[in-house]
XYZ file of C-alpha atoms in Angstrom:
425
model
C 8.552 -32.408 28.466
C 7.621 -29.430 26.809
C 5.505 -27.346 28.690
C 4.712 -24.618 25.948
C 5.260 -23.717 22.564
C 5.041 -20.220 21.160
C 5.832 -19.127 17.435
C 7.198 -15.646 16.767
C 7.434 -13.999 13.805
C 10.254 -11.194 14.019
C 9.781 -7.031 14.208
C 10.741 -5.385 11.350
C 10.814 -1.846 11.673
C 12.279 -1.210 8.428
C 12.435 -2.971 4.869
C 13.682 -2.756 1.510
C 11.688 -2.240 -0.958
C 12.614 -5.468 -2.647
C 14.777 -8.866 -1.865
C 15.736 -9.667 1.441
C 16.484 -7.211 4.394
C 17.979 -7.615 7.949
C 14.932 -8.268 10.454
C 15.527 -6.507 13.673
C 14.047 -7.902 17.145
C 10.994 -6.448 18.610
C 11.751 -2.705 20.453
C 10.880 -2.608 24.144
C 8.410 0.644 22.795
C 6.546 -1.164 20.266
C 3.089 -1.541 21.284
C 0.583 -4.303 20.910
C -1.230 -4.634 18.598
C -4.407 -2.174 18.947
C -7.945 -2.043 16.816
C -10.217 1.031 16.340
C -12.532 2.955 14.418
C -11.953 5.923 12.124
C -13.284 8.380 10.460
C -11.977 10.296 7.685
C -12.907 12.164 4.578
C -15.471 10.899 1.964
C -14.171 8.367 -0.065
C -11.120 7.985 2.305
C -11.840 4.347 2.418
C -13.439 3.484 -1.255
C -17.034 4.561 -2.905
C -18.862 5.723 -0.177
C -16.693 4.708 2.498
C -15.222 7.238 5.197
C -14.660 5.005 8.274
C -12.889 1.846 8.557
C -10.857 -0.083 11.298
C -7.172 0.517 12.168
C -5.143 -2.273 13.407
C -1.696 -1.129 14.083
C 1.050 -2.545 16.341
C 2.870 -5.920 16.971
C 0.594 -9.046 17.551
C 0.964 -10.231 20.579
C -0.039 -13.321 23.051
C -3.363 -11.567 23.516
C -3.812 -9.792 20.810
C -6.660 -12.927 19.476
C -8.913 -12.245 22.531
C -8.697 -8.697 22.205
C -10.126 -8.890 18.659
C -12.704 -11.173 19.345
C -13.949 -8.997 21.821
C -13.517 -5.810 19.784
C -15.585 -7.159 16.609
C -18.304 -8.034 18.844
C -18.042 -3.903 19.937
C -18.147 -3.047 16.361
C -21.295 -5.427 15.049
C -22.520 -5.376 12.103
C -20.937 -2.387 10.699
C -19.274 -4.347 8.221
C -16.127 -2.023 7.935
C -13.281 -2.424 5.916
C -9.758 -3.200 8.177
C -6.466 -1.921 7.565
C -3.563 -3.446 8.981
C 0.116 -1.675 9.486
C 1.976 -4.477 11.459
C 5.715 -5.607 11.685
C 4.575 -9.172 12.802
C 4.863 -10.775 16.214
C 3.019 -14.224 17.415
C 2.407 -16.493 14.810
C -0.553 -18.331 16.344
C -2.411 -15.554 17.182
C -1.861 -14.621 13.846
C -3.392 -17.219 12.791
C -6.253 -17.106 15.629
C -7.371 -13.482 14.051
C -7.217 -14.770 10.501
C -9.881 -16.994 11.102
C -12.129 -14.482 13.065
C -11.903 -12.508 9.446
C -12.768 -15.470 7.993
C -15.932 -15.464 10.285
C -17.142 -11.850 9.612
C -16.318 -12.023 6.139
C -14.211 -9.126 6.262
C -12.316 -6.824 3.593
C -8.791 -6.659 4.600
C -6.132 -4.309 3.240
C -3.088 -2.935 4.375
C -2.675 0.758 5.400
C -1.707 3.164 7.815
C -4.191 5.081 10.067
C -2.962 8.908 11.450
C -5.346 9.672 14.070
C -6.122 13.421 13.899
C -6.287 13.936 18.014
C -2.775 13.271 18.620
C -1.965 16.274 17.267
C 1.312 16.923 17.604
C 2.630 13.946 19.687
C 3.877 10.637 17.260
C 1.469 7.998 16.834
C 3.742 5.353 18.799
C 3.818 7.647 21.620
C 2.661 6.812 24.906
C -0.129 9.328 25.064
C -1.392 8.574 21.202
C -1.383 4.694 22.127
C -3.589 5.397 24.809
C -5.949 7.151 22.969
C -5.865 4.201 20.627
C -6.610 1.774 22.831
C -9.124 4.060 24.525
C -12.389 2.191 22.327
C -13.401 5.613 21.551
C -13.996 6.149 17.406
C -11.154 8.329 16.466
C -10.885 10.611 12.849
C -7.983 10.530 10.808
C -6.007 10.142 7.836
C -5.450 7.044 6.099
C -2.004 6.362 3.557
C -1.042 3.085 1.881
C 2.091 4.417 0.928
C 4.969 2.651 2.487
C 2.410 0.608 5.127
C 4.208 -2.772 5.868
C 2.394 -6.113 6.636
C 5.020 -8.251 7.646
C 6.079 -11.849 9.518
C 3.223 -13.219 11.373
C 0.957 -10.428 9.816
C 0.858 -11.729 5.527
C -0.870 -15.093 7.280
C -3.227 -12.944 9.621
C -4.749 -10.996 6.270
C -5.315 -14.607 4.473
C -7.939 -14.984 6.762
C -10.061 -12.545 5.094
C -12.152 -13.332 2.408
C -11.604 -9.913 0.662
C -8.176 -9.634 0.156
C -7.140 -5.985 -1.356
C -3.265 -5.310 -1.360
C -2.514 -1.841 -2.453
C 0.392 -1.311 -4.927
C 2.721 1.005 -2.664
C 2.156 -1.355 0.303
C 4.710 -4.051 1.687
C 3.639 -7.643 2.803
C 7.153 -9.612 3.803
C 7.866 -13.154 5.094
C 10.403 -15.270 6.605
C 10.358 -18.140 9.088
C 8.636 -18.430 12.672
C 11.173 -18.602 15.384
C 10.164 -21.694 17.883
C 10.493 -20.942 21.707
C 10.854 -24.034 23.934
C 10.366 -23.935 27.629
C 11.281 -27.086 29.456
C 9.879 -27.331 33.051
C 13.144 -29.069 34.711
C 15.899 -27.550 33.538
C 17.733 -27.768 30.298
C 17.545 -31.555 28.929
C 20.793 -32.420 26.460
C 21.466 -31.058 23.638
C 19.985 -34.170 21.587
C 16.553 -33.944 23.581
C 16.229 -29.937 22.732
C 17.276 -30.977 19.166
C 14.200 -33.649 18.603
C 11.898 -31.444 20.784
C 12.686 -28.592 17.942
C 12.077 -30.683 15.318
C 8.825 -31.814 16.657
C 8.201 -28.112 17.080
C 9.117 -27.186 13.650
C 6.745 -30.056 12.037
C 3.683 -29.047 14.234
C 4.521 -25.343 13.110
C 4.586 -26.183 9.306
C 1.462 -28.311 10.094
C -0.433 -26.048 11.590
C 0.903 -23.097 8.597
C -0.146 -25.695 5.635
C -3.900 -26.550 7.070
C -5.302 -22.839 6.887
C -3.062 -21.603 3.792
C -5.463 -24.721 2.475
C -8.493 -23.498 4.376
C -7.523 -20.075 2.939
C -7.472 -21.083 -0.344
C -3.696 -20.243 -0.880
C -0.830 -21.763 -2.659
C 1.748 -23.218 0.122
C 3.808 -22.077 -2.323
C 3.948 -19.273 0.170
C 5.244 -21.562 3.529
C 8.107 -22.441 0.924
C 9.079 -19.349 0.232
C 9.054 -18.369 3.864
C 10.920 -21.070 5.260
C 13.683 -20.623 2.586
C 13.867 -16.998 4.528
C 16.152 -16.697 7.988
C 14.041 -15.810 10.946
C 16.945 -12.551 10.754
C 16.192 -11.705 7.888
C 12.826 -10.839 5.779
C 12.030 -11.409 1.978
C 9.106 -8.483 0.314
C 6.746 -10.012 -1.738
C 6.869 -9.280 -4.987
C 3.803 -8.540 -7.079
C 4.120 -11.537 -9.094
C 4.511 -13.764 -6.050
C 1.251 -11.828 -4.417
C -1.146 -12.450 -7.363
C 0.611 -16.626 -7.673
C 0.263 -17.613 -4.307
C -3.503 -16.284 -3.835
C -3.064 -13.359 -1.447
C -4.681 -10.983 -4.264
C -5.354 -12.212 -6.890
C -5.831 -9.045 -8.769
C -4.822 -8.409 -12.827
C -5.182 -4.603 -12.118
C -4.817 -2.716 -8.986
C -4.633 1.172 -8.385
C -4.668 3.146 -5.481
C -6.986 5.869 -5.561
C -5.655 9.427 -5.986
C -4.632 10.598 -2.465
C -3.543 14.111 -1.024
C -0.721 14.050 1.058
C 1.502 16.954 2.227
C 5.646 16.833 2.320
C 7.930 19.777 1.256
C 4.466 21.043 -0.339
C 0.969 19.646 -1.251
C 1.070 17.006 -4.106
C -1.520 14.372 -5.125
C -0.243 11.004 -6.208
C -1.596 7.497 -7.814
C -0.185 4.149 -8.666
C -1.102 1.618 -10.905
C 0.279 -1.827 -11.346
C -1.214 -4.319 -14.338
C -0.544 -7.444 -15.641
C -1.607 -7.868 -19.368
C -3.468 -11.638 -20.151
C -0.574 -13.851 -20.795
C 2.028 -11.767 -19.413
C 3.862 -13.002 -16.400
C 4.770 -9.439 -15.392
C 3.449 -6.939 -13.283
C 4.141 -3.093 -14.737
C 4.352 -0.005 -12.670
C 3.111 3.361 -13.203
C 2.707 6.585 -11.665
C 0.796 9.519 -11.337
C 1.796 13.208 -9.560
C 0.104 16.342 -9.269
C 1.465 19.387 -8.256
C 0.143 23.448 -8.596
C 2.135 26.427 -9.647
C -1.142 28.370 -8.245
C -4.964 27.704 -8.296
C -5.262 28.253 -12.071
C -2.095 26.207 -13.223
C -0.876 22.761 -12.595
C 1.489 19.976 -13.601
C 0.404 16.533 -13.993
C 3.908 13.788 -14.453
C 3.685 10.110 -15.519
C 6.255 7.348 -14.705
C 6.156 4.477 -16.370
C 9.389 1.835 -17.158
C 11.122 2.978 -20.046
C 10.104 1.093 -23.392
C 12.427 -1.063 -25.368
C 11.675 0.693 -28.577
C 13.486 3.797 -29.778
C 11.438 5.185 -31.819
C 8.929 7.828 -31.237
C 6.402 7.757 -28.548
C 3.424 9.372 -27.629
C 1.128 9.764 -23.643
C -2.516 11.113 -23.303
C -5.266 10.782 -21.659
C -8.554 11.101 -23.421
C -12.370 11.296 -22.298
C -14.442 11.266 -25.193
C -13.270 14.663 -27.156
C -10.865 15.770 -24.813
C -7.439 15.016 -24.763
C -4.629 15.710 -22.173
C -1.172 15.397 -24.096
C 1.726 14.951 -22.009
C 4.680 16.712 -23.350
C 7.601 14.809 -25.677
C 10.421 14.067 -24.913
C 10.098 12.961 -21.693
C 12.820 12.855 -18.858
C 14.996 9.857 -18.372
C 15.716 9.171 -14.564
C 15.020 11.875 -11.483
C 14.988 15.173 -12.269
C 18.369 16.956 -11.754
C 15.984 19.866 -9.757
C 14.867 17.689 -7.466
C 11.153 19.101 -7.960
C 9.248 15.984 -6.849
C 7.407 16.016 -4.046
C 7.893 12.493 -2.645
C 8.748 9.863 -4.465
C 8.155 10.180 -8.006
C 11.032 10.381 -10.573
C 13.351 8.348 -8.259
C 16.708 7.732 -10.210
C 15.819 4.399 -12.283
C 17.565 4.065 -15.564
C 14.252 1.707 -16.679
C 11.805 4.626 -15.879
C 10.871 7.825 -17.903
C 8.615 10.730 -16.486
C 6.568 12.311 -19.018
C 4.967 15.834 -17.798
C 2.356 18.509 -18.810
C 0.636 21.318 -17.708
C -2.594 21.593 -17.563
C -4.808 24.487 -16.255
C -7.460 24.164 -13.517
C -10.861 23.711 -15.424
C -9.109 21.214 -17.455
C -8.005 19.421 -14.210
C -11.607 19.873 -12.844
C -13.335 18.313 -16.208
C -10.811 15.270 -15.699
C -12.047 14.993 -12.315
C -15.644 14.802 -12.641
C -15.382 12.626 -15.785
C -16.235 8.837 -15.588
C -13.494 6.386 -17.634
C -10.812 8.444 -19.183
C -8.595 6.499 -20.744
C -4.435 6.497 -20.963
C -3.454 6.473 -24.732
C 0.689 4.896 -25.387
C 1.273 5.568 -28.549
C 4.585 3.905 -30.386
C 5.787 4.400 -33.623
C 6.482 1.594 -35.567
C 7.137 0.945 -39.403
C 5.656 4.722 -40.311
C 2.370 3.889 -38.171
C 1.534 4.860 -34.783
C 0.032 1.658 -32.852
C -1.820 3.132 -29.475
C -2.187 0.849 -26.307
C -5.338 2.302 -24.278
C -6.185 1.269 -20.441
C -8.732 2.614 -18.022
C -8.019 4.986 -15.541
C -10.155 5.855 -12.259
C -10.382 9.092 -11.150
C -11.236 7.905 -7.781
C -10.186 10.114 -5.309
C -9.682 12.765 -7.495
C -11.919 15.646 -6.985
C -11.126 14.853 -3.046
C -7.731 15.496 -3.429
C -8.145 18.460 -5.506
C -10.141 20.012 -2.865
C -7.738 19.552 0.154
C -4.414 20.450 -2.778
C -5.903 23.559 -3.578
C -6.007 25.732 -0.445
C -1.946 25.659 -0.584
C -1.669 26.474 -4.143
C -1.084 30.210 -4.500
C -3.340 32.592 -6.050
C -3.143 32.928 -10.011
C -1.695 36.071 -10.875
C -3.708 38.165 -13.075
C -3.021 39.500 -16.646
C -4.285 41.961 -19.293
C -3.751 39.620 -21.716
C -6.723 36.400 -21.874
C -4.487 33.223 -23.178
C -6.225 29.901 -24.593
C -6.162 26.760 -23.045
C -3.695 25.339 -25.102
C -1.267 28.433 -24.716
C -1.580 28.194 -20.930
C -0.923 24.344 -21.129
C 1.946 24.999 -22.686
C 3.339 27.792 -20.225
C 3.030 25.196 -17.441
C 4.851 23.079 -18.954
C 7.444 25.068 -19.847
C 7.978 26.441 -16.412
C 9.661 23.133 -15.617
């Protein structure tokens, strides 16, 4: 009676960053789902990584055999994939998730900005082409605001290397089943056991490789309390539960990336041993010119109200950031992209800092982040490792738009010129 079966997972082109958010249906422009090679800077991709696989696009009824074909293209390169997808076809979904499982491959979620479209968008017709083309493309890779959604959270299970980046989104909901009958429309009580029949296999199918996976189906729950119109973003705590990464500490490395002006940015998200909690932090870099810079820190605003204290330290030296620190976005609207968003729960603390400061930071192995709290008289510190990762990268691609440092008769100290920065907020 039922001739075919297909699951879809709905297109969403846009989310919220948290809770649930109207899905919209797959655009007549969206293309499938394409895989290629890239190269980018050193370190683009990790420790001595600079090329990696892009897989961008919906997931479509071929988009299994396509892969399969691809990795055998690729070898043993052993490349790390990234994965920008609204969702699309369940079972093929699932189909690539266990070819990841086969290679063994590190999966994350990103998005890829291929250098030789130049000027023309990365969904146009021309850039998708080039995509598709098999040729090994350079670019630019971001995983700020890269989605993983529908069909695409159960794809990246597959992989035994999970790595979800902090600023990233994965989102779920439930699979829309299409029946096609091959005589006609049968009544209304036949379509209705046909879809329940569906619905069972579909769960089925979903519960044997989230086990296979080694995830919680925890996760099929959660989706399926989710309208196919609608999509639900994983939270952090529901990530690091339900086995997609599993994670106590996660940071992005710092990246470069160019909006009203240059900035460099990092995120952070931890989860203290017997916390249930993920918290949030953020770094931004900015330059008033190639000698003077400005470093801010988000964090959630603590509960105490007493004094409080932010530095970074590597062995002797010590980068203070400057007290009091603002509540909420700055009133000039100086950040770059992101940081300082208007959040009664968040504080940005700032400082300037001058360039062979900045450059010492950058070459040094395990600073640390010093909190420092007040309490009863006494200052009690919290410290935590922080990777410079990326750093000296971004510095180098930042600095070529910072203006030239204006010369004076007058040689200041480091301190004094830390201080001037900061005062020119």
């Amino acid at each position: 009676m039922i001739r075919r079966l297909i699951l879809l997972a709905a297109l969403a082109l846009a989310c919220a960053p948290a809770g649930a958010a109207p899905a919209q249906r797959f655009a007549d422009h969206t293309p499938p789902i394409a895989f290629y090679v890239v190269k980018g800077p050193p370190g683009v991709c990790g420790e001595g990584c600079d090329s990696w696989i892009a897989a961008e696009g919906k997931i479509d009824s071929l988009a299994a055999a396509r892969f399969r074909k691809f990795v055998k293209q690729v070898g043993d390169r052993r490349l790390p994939i990234y994965f920008n997808s609204p969702g699309g076809n369940l079972e093929q979904g699932l189909a690539i998730g266990n070819i990841l499982r086969e290679t063994k491959a590190i999966a994350r979620v990103g998005r890829t900005v291929v250098r030789e479209c130049g000027f023309e968008a990365q969904d146009g017709e021309a850039c998708v082409k080039l995509k598709q083309s098999g040729r090994e493309l350079t670019g630019e890779l971001w995983t700020r605001g890269a989605m993983c959604n529908s069909a695409c959270p159960y794809l990246i299970l597959g992989a035994p290397t999970r790595e979800i980046a902090p600023d990233t989104l994965l989102a779920v909901h439930s699979p829309r089943v299409i029946l096609n009958f091959s005589s006609g429309a049968p009544p209304a009580e036949v379509r209705m056991q046909a879809l329940q029949q569906a619905n069972a296999r579909a769960d089925r199918l979903v519960l044997d490789y989230l086990k296979r996976m080694g995830v919680d189906p925890g996760l099929l729950s959660v989706s399926r309390s989710v309208r196919f119109e609608d999509l639900h973003v994983l939270s952090r705590e529901e990530i690091a539960k339900f086995g997609v990464d599993r994670r106590e500490q996660i940071e992005t490395p710092w990246t470069f990336e160019y909006a009203s002006r240059g900035f460099v940015y990092k995120t952070v998200m931890t989860r203290k041993p017997g916390e249930t909690s993920f918290r949030t932090t953020r770094f931004q870099l900015v330059c008033f010119d190639a000698d003077r810079f400005e470093l801010d820190f988000q964090r959630p605003t603590p509960a105490a109200s007493g004094s409080t204290s932010v530095a970074i330290t590597n062995g002797t030296n010590r980068l203070s950031f400057l007290y009091p620190p603002r509540k909420g976005h700055d009133a000039k609207g100086r950040d770059a992209k992101g940081l300082g968003d208007k959040d009664p729960g968040e504080e940005t603390w700032g400082m300037g800092v001058t360039g062979p400061r900045l450059r010492a930071l950058a070459s040094s192995t395990g600073p640390e982040l010093n909190e420092g709290e007040l309490r009863a008289g006494s200052w009690q510190f919290a410290s935590s490792r922080l990777s410079t990762e990326g750093l000296q990268a971004a510095l180098q691609r930042l600095l070529p738009g910072c203006p030239q440092p204006k010369r004076t008769s007058v040689t200041s100290s480091s301190a004094e010129r830390d201080q001037v920065a900061g005062a020119a907020r």
